[in-house]
XYZ file of C-alpha atoms in Angstrom:
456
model
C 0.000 0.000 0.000
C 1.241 3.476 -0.948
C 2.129 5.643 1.953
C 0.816 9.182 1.875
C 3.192 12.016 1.145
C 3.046 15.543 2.479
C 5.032 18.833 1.803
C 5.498 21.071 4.325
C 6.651 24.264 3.025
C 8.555 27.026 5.541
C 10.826 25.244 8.045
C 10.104 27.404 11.602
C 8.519 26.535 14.285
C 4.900 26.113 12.603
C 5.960 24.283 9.972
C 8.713 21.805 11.827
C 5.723 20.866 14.393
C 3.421 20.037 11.332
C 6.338 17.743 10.047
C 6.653 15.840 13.360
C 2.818 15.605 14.037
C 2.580 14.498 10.671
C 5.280 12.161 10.964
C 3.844 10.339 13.713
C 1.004 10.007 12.005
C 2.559 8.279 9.511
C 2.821 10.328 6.715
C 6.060 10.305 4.735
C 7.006 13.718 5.242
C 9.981 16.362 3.304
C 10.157 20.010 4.987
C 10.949 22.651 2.408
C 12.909 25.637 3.540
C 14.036 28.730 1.640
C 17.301 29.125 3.473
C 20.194 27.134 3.650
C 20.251 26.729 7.411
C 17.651 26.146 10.106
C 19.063 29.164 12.274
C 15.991 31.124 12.560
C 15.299 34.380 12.300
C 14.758 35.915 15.790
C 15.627 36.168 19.402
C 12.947 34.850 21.678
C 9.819 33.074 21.712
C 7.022 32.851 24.076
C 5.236 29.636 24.507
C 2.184 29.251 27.078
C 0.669 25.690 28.498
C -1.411 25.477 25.256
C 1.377 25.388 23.312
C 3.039 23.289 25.606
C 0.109 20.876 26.051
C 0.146 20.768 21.829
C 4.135 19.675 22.094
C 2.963 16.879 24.735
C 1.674 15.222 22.023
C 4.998 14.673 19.668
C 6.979 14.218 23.159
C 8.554 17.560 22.705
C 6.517 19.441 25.906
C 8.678 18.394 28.638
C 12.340 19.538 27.109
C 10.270 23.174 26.609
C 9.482 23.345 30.131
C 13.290 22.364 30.608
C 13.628 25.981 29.101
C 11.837 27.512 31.682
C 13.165 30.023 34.336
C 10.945 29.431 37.552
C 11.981 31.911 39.921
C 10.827 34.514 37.285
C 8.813 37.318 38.497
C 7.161 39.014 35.835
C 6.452 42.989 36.396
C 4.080 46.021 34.237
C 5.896 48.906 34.439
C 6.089 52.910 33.998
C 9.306 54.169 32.456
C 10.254 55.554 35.579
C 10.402 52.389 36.927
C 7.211 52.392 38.768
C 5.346 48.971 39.514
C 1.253 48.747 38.316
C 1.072 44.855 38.616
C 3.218 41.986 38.792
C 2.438 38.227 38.799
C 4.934 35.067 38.356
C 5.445 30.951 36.790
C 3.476 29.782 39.614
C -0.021 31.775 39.436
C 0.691 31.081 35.572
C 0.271 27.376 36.923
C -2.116 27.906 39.070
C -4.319 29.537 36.477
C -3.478 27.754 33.275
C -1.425 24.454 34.171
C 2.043 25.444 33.240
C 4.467 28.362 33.012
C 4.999 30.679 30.238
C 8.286 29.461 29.282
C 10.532 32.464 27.470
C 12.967 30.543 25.113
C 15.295 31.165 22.531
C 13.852 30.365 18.637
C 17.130 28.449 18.165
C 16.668 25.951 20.732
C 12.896 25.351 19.695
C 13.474 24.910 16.411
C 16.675 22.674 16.959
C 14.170 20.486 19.086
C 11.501 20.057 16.420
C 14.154 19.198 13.981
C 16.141 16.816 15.854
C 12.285 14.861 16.191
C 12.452 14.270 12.048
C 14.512 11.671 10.555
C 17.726 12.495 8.991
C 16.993 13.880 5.013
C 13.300 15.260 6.102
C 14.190 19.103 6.076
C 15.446 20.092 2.816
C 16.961 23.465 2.984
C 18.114 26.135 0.168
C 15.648 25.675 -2.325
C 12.356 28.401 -2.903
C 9.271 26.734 -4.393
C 5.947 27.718 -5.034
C 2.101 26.295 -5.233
C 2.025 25.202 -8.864
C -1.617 23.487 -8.586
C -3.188 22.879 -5.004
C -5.103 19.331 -6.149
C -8.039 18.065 -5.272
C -8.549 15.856 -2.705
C -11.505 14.043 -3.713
C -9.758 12.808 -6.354
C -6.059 10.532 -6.397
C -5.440 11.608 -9.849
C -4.926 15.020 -8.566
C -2.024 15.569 -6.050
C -0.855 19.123 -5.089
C 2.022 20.117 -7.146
C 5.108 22.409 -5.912
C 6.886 24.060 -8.908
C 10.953 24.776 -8.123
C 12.262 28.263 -8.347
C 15.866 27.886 -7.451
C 18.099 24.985 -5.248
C 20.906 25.176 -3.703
C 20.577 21.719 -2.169
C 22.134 18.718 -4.029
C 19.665 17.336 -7.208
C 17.886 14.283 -6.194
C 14.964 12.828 -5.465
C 12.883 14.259 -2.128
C 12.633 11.320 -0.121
C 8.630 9.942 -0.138
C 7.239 12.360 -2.756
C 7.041 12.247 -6.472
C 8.720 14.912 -8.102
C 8.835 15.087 -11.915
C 12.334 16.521 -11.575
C 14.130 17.453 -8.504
C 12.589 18.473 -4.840
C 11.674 22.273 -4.155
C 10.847 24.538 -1.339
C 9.257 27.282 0.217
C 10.314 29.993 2.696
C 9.038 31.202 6.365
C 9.752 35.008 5.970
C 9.053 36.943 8.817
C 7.666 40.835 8.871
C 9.928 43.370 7.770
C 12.772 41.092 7.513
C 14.389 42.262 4.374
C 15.177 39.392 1.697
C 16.480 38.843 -2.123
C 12.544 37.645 -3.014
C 11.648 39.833 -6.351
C 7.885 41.466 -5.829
C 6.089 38.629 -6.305
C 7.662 36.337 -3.732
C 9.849 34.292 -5.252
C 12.976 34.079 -7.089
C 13.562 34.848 -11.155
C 14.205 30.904 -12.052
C 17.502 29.814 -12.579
C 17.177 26.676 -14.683
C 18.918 27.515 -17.603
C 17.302 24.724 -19.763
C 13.632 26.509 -19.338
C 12.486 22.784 -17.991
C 10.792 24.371 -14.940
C 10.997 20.618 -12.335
C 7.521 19.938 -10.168
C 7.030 17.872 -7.378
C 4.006 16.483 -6.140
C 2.240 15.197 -2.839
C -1.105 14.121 -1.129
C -0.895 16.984 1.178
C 0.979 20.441 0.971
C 0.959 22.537 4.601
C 1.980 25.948 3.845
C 4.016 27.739 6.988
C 5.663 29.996 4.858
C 5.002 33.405 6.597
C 3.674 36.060 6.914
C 3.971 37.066 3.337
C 2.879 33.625 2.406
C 2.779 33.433 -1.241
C 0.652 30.362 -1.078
C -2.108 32.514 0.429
C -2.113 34.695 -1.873
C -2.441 32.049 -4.451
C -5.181 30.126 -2.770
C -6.862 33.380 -1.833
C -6.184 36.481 -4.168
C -8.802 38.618 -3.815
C -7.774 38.583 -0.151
C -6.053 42.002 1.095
C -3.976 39.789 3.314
C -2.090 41.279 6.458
C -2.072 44.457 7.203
C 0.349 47.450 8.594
C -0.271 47.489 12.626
C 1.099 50.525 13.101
C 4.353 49.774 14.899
C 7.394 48.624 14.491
C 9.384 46.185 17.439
C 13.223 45.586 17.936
C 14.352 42.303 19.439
C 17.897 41.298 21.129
C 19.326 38.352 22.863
C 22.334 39.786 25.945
C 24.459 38.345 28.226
C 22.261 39.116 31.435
C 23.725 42.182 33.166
C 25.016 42.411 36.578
C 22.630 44.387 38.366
C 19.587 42.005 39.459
C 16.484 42.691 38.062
C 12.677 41.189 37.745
C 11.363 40.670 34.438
C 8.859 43.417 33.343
C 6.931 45.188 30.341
C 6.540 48.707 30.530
C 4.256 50.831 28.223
C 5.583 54.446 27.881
C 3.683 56.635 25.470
C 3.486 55.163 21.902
C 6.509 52.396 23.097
C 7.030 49.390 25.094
C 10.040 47.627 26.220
C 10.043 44.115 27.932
C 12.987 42.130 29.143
C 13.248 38.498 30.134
C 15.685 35.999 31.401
C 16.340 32.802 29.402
C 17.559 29.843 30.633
C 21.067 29.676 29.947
C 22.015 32.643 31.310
C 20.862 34.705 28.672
C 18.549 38.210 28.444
C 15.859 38.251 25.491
C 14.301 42.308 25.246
C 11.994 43.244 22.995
C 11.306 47.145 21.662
C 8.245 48.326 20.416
C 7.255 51.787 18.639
C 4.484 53.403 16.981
C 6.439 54.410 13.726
C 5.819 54.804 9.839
C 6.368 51.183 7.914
C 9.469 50.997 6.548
C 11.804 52.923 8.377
C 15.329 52.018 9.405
C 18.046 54.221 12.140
C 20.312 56.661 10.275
C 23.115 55.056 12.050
C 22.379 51.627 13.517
C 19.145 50.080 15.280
C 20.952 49.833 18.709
C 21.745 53.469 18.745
C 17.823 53.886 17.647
C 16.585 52.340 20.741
C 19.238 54.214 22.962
C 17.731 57.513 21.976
C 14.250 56.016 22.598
C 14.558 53.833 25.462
C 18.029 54.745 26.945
C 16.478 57.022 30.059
C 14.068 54.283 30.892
C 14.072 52.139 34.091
C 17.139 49.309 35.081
C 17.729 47.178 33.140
C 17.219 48.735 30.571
C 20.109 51.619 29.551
C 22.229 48.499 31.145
C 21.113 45.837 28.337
C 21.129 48.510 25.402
C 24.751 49.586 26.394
C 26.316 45.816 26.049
C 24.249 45.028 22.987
C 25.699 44.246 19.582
C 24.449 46.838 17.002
C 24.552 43.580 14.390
C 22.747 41.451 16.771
C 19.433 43.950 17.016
C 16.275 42.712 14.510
C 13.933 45.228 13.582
C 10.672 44.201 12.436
C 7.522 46.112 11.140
C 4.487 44.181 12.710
C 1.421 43.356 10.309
C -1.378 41.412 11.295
C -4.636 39.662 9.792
C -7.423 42.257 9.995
C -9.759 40.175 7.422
C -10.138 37.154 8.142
C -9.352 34.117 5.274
C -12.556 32.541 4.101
C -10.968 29.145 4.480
C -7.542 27.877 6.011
C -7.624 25.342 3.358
C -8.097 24.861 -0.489
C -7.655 21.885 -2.511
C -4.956 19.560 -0.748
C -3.331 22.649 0.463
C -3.733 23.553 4.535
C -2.479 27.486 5.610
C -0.734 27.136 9.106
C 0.660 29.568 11.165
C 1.309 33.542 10.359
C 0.320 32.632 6.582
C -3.150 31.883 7.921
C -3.591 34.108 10.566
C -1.036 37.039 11.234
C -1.370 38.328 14.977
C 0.247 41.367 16.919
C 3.008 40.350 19.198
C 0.803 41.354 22.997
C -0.240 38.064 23.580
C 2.883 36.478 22.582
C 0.534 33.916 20.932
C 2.072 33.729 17.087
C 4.029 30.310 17.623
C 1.685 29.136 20.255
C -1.075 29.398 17.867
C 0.797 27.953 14.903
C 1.646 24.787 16.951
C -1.500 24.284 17.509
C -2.649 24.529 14.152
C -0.140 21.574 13.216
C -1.431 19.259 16.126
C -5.086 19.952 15.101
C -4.188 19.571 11.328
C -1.839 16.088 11.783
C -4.619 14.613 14.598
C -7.404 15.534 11.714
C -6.077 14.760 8.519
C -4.584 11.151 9.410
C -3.385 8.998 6.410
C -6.705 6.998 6.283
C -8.711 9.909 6.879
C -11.071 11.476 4.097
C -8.556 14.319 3.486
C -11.357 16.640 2.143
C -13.549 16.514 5.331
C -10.577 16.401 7.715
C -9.384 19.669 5.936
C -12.759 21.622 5.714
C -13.078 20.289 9.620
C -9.723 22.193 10.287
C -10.696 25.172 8.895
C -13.838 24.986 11.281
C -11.892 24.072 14.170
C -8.784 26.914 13.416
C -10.243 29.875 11.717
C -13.092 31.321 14.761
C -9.829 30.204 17.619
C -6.872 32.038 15.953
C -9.136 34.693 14.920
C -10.339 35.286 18.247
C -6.755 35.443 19.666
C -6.069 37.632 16.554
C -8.341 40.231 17.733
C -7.490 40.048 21.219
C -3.685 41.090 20.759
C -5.066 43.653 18.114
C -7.296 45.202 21.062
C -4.256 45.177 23.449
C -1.800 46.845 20.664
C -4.222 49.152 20.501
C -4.163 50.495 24.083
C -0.256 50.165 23.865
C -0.085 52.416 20.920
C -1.645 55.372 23.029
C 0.571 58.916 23.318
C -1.217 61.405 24.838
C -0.306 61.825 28.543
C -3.968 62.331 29.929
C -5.314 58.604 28.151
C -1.536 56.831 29.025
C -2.756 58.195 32.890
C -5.782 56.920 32.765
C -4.562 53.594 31.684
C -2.030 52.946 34.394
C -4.884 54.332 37.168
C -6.693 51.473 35.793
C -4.104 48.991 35.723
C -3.421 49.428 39.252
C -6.711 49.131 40.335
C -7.410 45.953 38.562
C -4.383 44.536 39.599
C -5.132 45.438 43.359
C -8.572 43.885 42.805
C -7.574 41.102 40.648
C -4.578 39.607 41.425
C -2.367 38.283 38.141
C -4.052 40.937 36.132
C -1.572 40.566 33.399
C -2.205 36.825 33.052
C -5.959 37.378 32.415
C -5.625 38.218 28.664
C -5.054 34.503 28.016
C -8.071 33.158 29.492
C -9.648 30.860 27.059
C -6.296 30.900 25.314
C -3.582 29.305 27.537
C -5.530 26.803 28.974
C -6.852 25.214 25.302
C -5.581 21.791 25.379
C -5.386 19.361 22.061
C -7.409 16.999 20.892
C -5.406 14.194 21.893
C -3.599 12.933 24.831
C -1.124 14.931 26.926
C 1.518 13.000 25.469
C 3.023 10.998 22.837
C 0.811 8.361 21.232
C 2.746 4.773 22.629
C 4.266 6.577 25.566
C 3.037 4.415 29.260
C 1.422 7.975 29.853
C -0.693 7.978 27.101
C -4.173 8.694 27.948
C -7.312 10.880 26.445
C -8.108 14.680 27.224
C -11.403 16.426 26.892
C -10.925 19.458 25.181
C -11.753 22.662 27.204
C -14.326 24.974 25.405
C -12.433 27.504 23.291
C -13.009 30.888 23.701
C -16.255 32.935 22.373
């Protein structure tokens, strides 16, 4: 019998947890990634219990929560330095089950990867949705047309190609890249013999600027600008003892975190113009703008490298998609749904998608109802959390001193009357749990969970 093949195309975190939960299911799976390495772009990643709970069920929860700092006391700030609420890992799992566990994208992604067999990840080729298929009908696989390779010609191992395997990028916002302005590269096959390759299933986690989307979808005005731009750095932590915080100033926000191994992740955000980029360098750019602020932070700009600073404009998904599926093709992940940063709910959200999607569309599964039942399950969740961080960007993206007043009278109030006030935004969010067991199918743990009811 003929095992069932699936592309996954965009090799971060979204679309390595799609390759592992499909793995297990037992498709016969390649990841396709655009660049020749799987060092990811980024600094830090936030991922709650549901995220967590989701990675229980490829065996991967466990060495997350490994990542986690547990003394960490997390504080919302003034600039000044002033203290409106403050909460910590243990009313996280008090409320929600588990810590939020602050790691760095390097470590995640090396996880996922090192859960694929050897040959699955294919990296330095750029591919693109020739024909999305039909699944209703075998005579009608997806097809993946090659752009460029750098990888060594051969044969992707468990799909038919008609000539050599391709791939498919996971570009993040405002990262710059050699793409032309259509998303892909000019082809490079001299001969004009443009290879395909074809499979029973294509998941596209190729970003925010997902050029499968737009395929599938393009009347679709896809993501939008959100008004601000961020700045993201990994440190050496500095001296000085601090707690972890946020702090809203007017029209910015800071945050700072330790990671595990010793490590500082911070995170810069201001309500700028798209586009923009420092006159000098982007380390120098958050000096003038955050260099006054509370400890740590003039301490963490001053031992930063200027290279090692990411700035990122931040689009989201105003309009919804009217399906996260088409054909044999499933959307995953910031191609699907594009969220603001305030919930820290991006990869959280696109792990769940690739549980959801792997636990639906199982290899004897009727892949046309399993997909159209994903899209029911997904879209009204991740657009719901998509809203959420849009209504809390909002409220961070205020400048005027008599509103940014008003807001921090608030916040202390409600934290005074409602303890772990900044944990709140994720009810209905952090405690979603999969729909499957805690942890990996065949492990002695292995046992059924009731989903919880999503939120309205």
């Amino acid at each position: 019998m003929r095992q069932c093949t699936a592309i996954v195309m965009g090799g971060g975190i979204g679309g390595l947890t799609a390759g592992v939960a499909l793995h297990r299911a037992g498709w016969s799976v390649t990841v396709l990634e655009r660049a020749r390495s799987l060092e990811p772009v980024g600094a830090g990643i936030a991922l709650a219990p549901n995220a967590q709970r989701a990675l229980d069920t490829i065996g991967a929860g466990d060495a997350v929560r490994a990542m986690a700092v547990w003394q960490v006391e997390g504080e919302l700030r003034l600039p000044s330095g002033r203290r409106l609420a403050r909460t910590d890992n243990a009313a996280s799992v008090r409320r929600f089950g588990g810590p939020v566990v602050v790691a760095h994208r390097a470590d995640v992604v090396g996880l996922l990867a090192s859960l694929l067999p050897e040959g699955t990840v294919r990296t330095g080729v750029t591919a693109e949705l020739a024909e999305p298929g039909d699944p209703g009908d075998p005579a009608r696989p997806a097809r993946v047309r090659l752009i460029t390779s750098d990888a060594v010609p051969g044969v992707v191992p468990g799909v038919e190609s008609e000539v050599e395997p391709g791939v498919e990028s996971e570009v993040e916002p405002g990262v710059e890249s050699d793409v032309d302005e259509n998303g892909g590269h000019p082809p490079s096959n001299p001969s004009g013999n443009v290879p395909h390759l074809t499979a029973d299933l294509v998941v596209a986690a190729d970003g925010i600027r997902s050029a499968t989307r737009r395929a599938l979808f393009p009347g679709h005005p896809g993501p939008r600008y959100a008004g601000f731009t961020t700045w993201r750095v990994v440190v050496p932590t500095p001296d000085r003892p601090f707690p972890a915080h946020e702090t809203w100033g007017p029209g910015q926000l800071w945050g700072t975190f330790p990671l595990y191994d010793g490590r500082t992740y911070a995170y810069g955000l201001a309500v700028l113009p798209p586009g923009g980029r420092a006159p000098d360098d982007e380390r120098a750019e958050l000096l003038r703008r955050f260099g006054n602020w509370h400890h740590p932070v003039p301490d963490i700009l001053r031992i930063a490298d200027p290279a090692a600073v990411l700035r990122n404009d931040v689009y989201w998904m105003a309009h919804p998609l009217p399906a996260y599926h088409r054909g044999r093709v499933a959307l995953l992940g910031d191609a699907a749904h594009a969220m603001t940063p305030n919930l820290g709910q991006g990869g959280c959200q696109a792990i769940e998608d690739a549980i959801v999607l792997a636990h639906l569309a199982a290899p004897d599964a009727d892949l046309a109802a399993a997909l159209r039942r994903y899209t029911d399950e997904r879209l009204p969740r991740t657009m719901d959390v998509v809203r959420r961080a849009a209504r809390i960007a909002r409220a961070v993206r205020w400048k005027a001193a008599p509103v940014r007043a008003l807001r921090a009278a608030v916040m202390t109030t409600m934290a005074r009357c409602a303890p772990d006030l900044a944990l709140r935004a994720l009810d209905g969010i952090a405690d979603w749990r999969p729909p499957v067991g805690p942890y990996a199918a065949g492990t002695p743990d292995a046992r059924p969970v009731t989903r919880t009811k999503e939120a309205p």
